[in-house]
PDB file of C-alpha atoms in Angstrom:
ATOM      1  CA  MET A   1       0.000   0.000   0.000  1.00 57.00           C
ATOM      2  CA  PRO A   2       1.407   3.437  -0.885  1.00 80.00           C
ATOM      3  CA  PHE A   3       2.655   5.547   2.007  1.00 80.00           C
ATOM      4  CA  LEU A   4       0.781   8.796   1.300  1.00 77.00           C
ATOM      5  CA  PRO A   5      -2.815   7.452   1.364  1.00 80.00           C
ATOM      6  CA  VAL A   6      -2.113   5.484   4.561  1.00 87.00           C
ATOM      7  CA  PHE A   7      -0.529   8.538   6.193  1.00 90.00           C
ATOM      8  CA  LEU A   8      -3.443  10.763   5.149  1.00 86.00           C
ATOM      9  CA  PHE A   9      -5.965   8.266   6.503  1.00 88.00           C
ATOM     10  CA  PHE A  10      -4.275   8.141   9.913  1.00 95.00           C
ATOM     11  CA  TYR A  11      -3.742  11.918   9.957  1.00 95.00           C
ATOM     12  CA  VAL A  12      -7.436  12.579   9.292  1.00 93.00           C
ATOM     13  CA  CYS A  13      -8.456  10.070  11.969  1.00 96.00           C
ATOM     14  CA  VAL A  14      -6.134  11.606  14.579  1.00 98.00           C
ATOM     15  CA  ILE A  15      -6.974  15.263  13.815  1.00 98.00           C
ATOM     16  CA  ASN A  16     -10.723  14.532  13.929  1.00 97.00           C
ATOM     17  CA  LEU A  17     -10.369  12.680  17.215  1.00 98.00           C
ATOM     18  CA  ALA A  18      -8.408  15.661  18.534  1.00 98.00           C
ATOM     19  CA  GLY A  19     -11.170  18.048  17.431  1.00 97.00           C
ATOM     20  CA  PHE A  20     -13.837  15.939  19.126  1.00 98.00           C
ATOM     21  CA  VAL A  21     -11.811  15.692  22.349  1.00 98.00           C
ATOM     22  CA  LEU A  22     -11.015  19.424  22.354  1.00 98.00           C
ATOM     23  CA  MET A  23     -14.724  20.248  22.188  1.00 97.00           C
ATOM     24  CA  GLY A  24     -15.389  17.918  25.113  1.00 97.00           C
ATOM     25  CA  LEU A  25     -12.528  19.337  27.161  1.00 97.00           C
ATOM     26  CA  ASP A  26     -13.621  22.905  26.527  1.00 97.00           C
ATOM     27  CA  LYS A  27     -17.186  22.068  27.554  1.00 97.00           C
ATOM     28  CA  ARG A  28     -15.937  20.482  30.776  1.00 97.00           C
ATOM     29  CA  LYS A  29     -13.737  23.506  31.508  1.00 97.00           C
ATOM     30  CA  ALA A  30     -16.655  25.844  30.831  1.00 96.00           C
ATOM     31  CA  LYS A  31     -18.835  24.021  33.345  1.00 96.00           C
ATOM     32  CA  LYS A  32     -16.087  24.177  36.002  1.00 96.00           C
ATOM     33  CA  HIS A  33     -15.196  27.825  35.261  1.00 96.00           C
ATOM     34  CA  LEU A  34     -11.611  26.888  34.410  1.00 96.00           C
ATOM     35  CA  TRP A  35      -9.175  28.167  31.795  1.00 96.00           C
ATOM     36  CA  ARG A  36     -10.743  27.631  28.365  1.00 96.00           C
ATOM     37  CA  ILE A  37      -9.418  26.412  25.048  1.00 96.00           C
ATOM     38  CA  PRO A  38      -9.270  29.426  22.707  1.00 97.00           C
ATOM     39  CA  GLU A  39     -11.856  29.494  19.925  1.00 96.00           C
ATOM     40  CA  LYS A  40      -9.087  30.034  17.386  1.00 97.00           C
ATOM     41  CA  THR A  41      -7.581  26.695  18.470  1.00 97.00           C
ATOM     42  CA  LEU A  42     -10.890  24.953  17.833  1.00 97.00           C
ATOM     43  CA  PHE A  43     -11.178  26.558  14.396  1.00 97.00           C
ATOM     44  CA  LEU A  44      -7.531  25.812  13.589  1.00 98.00           C
ATOM     45  CA  THR A  45      -8.100  22.152  14.401  1.00 98.00           C
ATOM     46  CA  ALA A  46     -11.078  22.161  12.048  1.00 97.00           C
ATOM     47  CA  LEU A  47      -9.120  23.918   9.291  1.00 97.00           C
ATOM     48  CA  LEU A  48      -6.264  21.425   9.597  1.00 97.00           C
ATOM     49  CA  GLY A  49      -8.644  18.602   8.708  1.00 95.00           C
ATOM     50  CA  GLY A  50     -10.572  18.014  11.910  1.00 96.00           C
ATOM     51  CA  SER A  51     -13.831  19.640  10.864  1.00 96.00           C
ATOM     52  CA  ALA A  52     -15.853  16.413  11.127  1.00 96.00           C
ATOM     53  CA  GLY A  53     -14.593  15.794  14.660  1.00 97.00           C
ATOM     54  CA  THR A  54     -15.148  19.348  15.857  1.00 97.00           C
ATOM     55  CA  THR A  55     -18.620  19.464  14.318  1.00 97.00           C
ATOM     56  CA  ALA A  56     -19.524  16.114  15.867  1.00 97.00           C
ATOM     57  CA  GLY A  57     -18.100  17.222  19.224  1.00 97.00           C
ATOM     58  CA  MET A  58     -19.996  20.491  19.050  1.00 96.00           C
ATOM     59  CA  HIS A  59     -23.299  18.646  18.678  1.00 96.00           C
ATOM     60  CA  PHE A  60     -22.473  15.685  20.950  1.00 97.00           C
ATOM     61  CA  PHE A  61     -21.411  17.897  23.868  1.00 97.00           C
ATOM     62  CA  HIS A  62     -23.930  20.691  23.043  1.00 95.00           C
ATOM     63  CA  HIS A  63     -21.012  23.106  23.071  1.00 94.00           C
ATOM     64  CA  LYS A  64     -20.735  26.384  21.163  1.00 94.00           C
ATOM     65  CA  THR A  65     -24.143  25.751  19.611  1.00 93.00           C
ATOM     66  CA  LYS A  66     -25.359  29.256  20.470  1.00 94.00           C
ATOM     67  CA  HIS A  67     -22.517  30.920  18.570  1.00 94.00           C
ATOM     68  CA  TRP A  68     -23.540  31.476  14.949  1.00 95.00           C
ATOM     69  CA  TYR A  69     -19.946  31.406  13.733  1.00 94.00           C
ATOM     70  CA  PHE A  70     -19.555  27.872  15.099  1.00 95.00           C
ATOM     71  CA  VAL A  71     -22.975  26.658  13.958  1.00 95.00           C
ATOM     72  CA  MET A  72     -22.356  27.981  10.432  1.00 96.00           C
ATOM     73  CA  GLY A  73     -18.549  27.885  10.314  1.00 96.00           C
ATOM     74  CA  MET A  74     -17.779  24.309  11.299  1.00 96.00           C
ATOM     75  CA  PRO A  75     -20.199  22.699   8.827  1.00 95.00           C
ATOM     76  CA  ALA A  76     -18.993  25.113   6.120  1.00 97.00           C
ATOM     77  CA  ILE A  77     -15.399  24.035   6.687  1.00 97.00           C
ATOM     78  CA  LEU A  78     -16.544  20.393   6.607  1.00 96.00           C
ATOM     79  CA  LEU A  79     -18.361  20.907   3.298  1.00 97.00           C
ATOM     80  CA  ILE A  80     -15.354  22.618   1.712  1.00 96.00           C
ATOM     81  CA  GLN A  81     -12.967  19.910   2.919  1.00 93.00           C
ATOM     82  CA  SER A  82     -15.341  17.175   1.744  1.00 93.00           C
ATOM     83  CA  GLY A  83     -15.511  18.803  -1.682  1.00 94.00           C
ATOM     84  CA  ILE A  84     -11.719  18.950  -1.878  1.00 90.00           C
ATOM     85  CA  LEU A  85     -11.406  15.277  -0.905  1.00 85.00           C
ATOM     86  CA  LEU A  86     -14.082  14.333  -3.421  1.00 89.00           C
ATOM     87  CA  TYR A  87     -12.356  16.283  -6.169  1.00 90.00           C
ATOM     88  CA  PHE A  88      -8.882  14.857  -5.569  1.00 83.00           C
ATOM     89  CA  PHE A  89      -9.587  11.286  -4.474  1.00 78.00           C
ATOM     90  CA  VAL A  90     -12.961  10.163  -5.829  1.00 81.00           C
ATOM     91  CA  LEU A  91     -13.617  11.987  -9.092  1.00 78.00           C
ATOM     92  CA  PRO A  92     -10.394  11.272 -11.041  1.00 64.00           C
TER      93      PRO A  92
END
């Protein structure tokens, strides 16, 4: 099996798991009034390929669902990334 597709598969799995976990950690910290994970970190994780994980975490933990830029932004990033993956890996 070629190295690049295997690496990309594992990278996408890890970055999405990280996005999901970060949403859960930030929700827990919010409930306990502790230091929070910056919103730019959550968006950066999504932009680096973890948009499915952050979107799933947002809905699973009911976190950041009142912020329009999360409700609209995370799915938008996911749609754009899905389109890119479709274009490069499925359509050719």
